[in-house]
CSV table of C-alpha atoms in Angstrom, one decimal:
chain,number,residue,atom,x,y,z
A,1114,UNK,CA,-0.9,-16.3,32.1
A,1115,UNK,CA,1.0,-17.1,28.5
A,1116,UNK,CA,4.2,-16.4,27.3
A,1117,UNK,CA,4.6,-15.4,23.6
A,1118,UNK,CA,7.9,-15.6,21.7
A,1119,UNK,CA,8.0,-14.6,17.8
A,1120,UNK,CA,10.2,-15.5,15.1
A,1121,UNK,CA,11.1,-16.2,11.5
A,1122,UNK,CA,11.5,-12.1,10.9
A,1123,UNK,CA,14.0,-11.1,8.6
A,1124,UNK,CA,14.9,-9.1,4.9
A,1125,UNK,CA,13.1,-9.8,2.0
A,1126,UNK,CA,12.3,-8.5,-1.6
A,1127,UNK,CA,9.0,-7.2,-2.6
A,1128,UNK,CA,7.0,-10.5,-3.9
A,1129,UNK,CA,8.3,-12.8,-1.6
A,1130,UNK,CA,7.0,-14.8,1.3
A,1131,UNK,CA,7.7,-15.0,4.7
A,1132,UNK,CA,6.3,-17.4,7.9
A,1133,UNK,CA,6.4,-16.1,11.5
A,1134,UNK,CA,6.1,-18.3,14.5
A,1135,UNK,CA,4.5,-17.6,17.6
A,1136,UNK,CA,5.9,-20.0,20.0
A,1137,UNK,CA,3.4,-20.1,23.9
A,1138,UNK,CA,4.3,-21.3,26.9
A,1139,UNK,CA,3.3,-21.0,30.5
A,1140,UNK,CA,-0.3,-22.6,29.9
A,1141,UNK,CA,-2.3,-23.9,26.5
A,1142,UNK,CA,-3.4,-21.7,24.5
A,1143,UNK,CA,-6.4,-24.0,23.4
A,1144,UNK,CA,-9.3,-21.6,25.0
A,1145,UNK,CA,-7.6,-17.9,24.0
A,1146,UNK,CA,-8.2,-16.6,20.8
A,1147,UNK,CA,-4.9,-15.7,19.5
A,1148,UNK,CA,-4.1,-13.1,16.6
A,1149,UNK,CA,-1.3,-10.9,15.0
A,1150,UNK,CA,-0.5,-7.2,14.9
A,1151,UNK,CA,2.4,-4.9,14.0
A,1152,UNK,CA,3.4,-1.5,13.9
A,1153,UNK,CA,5.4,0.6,11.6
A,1154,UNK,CA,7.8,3.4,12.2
A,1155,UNK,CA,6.2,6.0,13.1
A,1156,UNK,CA,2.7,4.7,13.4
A,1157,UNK,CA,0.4,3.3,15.6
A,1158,UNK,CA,0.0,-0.5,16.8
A,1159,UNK,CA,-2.2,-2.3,13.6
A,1160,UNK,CA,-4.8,-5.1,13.3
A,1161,UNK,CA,-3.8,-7.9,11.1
A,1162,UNK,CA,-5.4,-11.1,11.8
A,1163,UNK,CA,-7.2,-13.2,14.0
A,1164,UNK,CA,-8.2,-16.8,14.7
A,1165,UNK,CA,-10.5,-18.5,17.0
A,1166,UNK,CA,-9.6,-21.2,19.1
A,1167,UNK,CA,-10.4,-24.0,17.2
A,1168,UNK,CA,-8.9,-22.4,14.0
A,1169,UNK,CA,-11.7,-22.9,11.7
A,1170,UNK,CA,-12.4,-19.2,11.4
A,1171,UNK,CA,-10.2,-16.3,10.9
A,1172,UNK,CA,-10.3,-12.6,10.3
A,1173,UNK,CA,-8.2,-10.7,8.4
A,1174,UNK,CA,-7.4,-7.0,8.1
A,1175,UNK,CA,-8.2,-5.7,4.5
A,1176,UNK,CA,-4.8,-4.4,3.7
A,1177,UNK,CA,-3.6,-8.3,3.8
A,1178,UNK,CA,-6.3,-10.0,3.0
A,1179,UNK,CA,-5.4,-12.6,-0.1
A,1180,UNK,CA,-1.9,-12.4,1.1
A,1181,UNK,CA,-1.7,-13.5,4.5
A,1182,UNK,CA,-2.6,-16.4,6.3
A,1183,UNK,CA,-2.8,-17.3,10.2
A,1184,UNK,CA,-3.1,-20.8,11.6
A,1185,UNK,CA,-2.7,-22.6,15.0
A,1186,UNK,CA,-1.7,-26.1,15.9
A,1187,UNK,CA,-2.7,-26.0,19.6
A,1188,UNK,CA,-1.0,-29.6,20.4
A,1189,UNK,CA,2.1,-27.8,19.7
A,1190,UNK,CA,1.5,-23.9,21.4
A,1191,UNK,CA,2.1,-22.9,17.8
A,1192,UNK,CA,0.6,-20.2,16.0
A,1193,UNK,CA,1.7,-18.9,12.7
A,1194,UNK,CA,1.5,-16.1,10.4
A,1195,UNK,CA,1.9,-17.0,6.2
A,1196,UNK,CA,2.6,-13.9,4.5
A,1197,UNK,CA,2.8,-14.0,1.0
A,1198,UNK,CA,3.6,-11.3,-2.1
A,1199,UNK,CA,4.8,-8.9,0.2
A,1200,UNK,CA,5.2,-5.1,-0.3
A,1201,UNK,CA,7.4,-2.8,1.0
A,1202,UNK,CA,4.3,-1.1,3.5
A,1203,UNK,CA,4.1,-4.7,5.0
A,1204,UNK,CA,7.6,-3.6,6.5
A,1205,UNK,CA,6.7,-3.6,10.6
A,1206,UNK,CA,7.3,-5.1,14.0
A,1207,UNK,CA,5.4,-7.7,14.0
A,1208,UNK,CA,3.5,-9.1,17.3
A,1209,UNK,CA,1.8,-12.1,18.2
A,1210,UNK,CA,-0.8,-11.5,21.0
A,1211,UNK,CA,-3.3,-14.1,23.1
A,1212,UNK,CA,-6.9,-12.9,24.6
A,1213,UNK,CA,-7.9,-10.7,21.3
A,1214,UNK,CA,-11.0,-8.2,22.3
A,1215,UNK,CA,-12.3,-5.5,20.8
A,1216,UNK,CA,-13.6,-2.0,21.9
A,1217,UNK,CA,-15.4,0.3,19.4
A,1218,UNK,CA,-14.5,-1.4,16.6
A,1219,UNK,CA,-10.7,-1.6,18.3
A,1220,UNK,CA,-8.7,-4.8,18.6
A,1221,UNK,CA,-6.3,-4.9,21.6
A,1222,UNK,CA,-5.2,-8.2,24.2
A,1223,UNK,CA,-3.7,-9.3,27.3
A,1224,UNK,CA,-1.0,-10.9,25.9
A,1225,UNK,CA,1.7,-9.4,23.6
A,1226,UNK,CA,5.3,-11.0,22.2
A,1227,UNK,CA,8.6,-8.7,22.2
A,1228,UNK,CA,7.8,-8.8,18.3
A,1229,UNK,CA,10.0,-9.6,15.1
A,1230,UNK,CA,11.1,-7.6,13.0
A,1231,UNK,CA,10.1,-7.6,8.8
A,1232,UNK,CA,11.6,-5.7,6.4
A,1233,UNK,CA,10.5,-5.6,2.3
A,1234,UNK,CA,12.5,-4.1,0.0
A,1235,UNK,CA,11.9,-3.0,-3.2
């Protein structure tokens, strides 16, 4: 089992950048793919990236694609989430999760952070 810890959330303005942490403990995460999601108010849980183990490929949702990039440092238990040129419908909890699957064209996983919190104004 892994334990998942987000953070660097905060308050931003529309065009800027932001880098979440995903901080693991309780085993490696060397052999799980990991990945982000979040969820807006009043909508459902959303796909946003995902990364293999090695970290050489990735996966991104369209709606962030060119903006947001996710990386791993596996010596560390680190994995990260660059977001870039943000917009105010990038505002969302935002999760890191651990054992990514996916069913019918569905992402879910067996690990989930509390989630941070990001917030774009405009």
């Amino acid at each position: 089992q892994v334990q998942l810890v987000e953070s660097g959330g905060g308050l931003v303005q529309a065009g800027g950048s932001l880098r979440l942490s995903c901080a693991a403990s309780g085993r490696t995460i060397d052999s799980y793919v990991m990945g982000w999601f979040r969820q807006a108010p009043g909508k459902e849980r959303e796909f946003v990236a995902i990364i293999n183990t090695s970290g050489d490929n990735v996966v991104y949702a369209d709606s962030v694609k060119g903006r947001f990039t996710i990386s791993r440092d596996n010596a560390k238990y680190m994995v990260y989430l660059h977001m870039n040129s943000l917009k105010p419908e990038d505002t969302a909890v935002y999760y890191c999760a651990a054992r990514l699957k996916q069913t019918a064209g569905i992402w879910s996983a067996d690990y989930w952070g509390q989630g941070t919190q990001v917030t774009v104004s405009s």
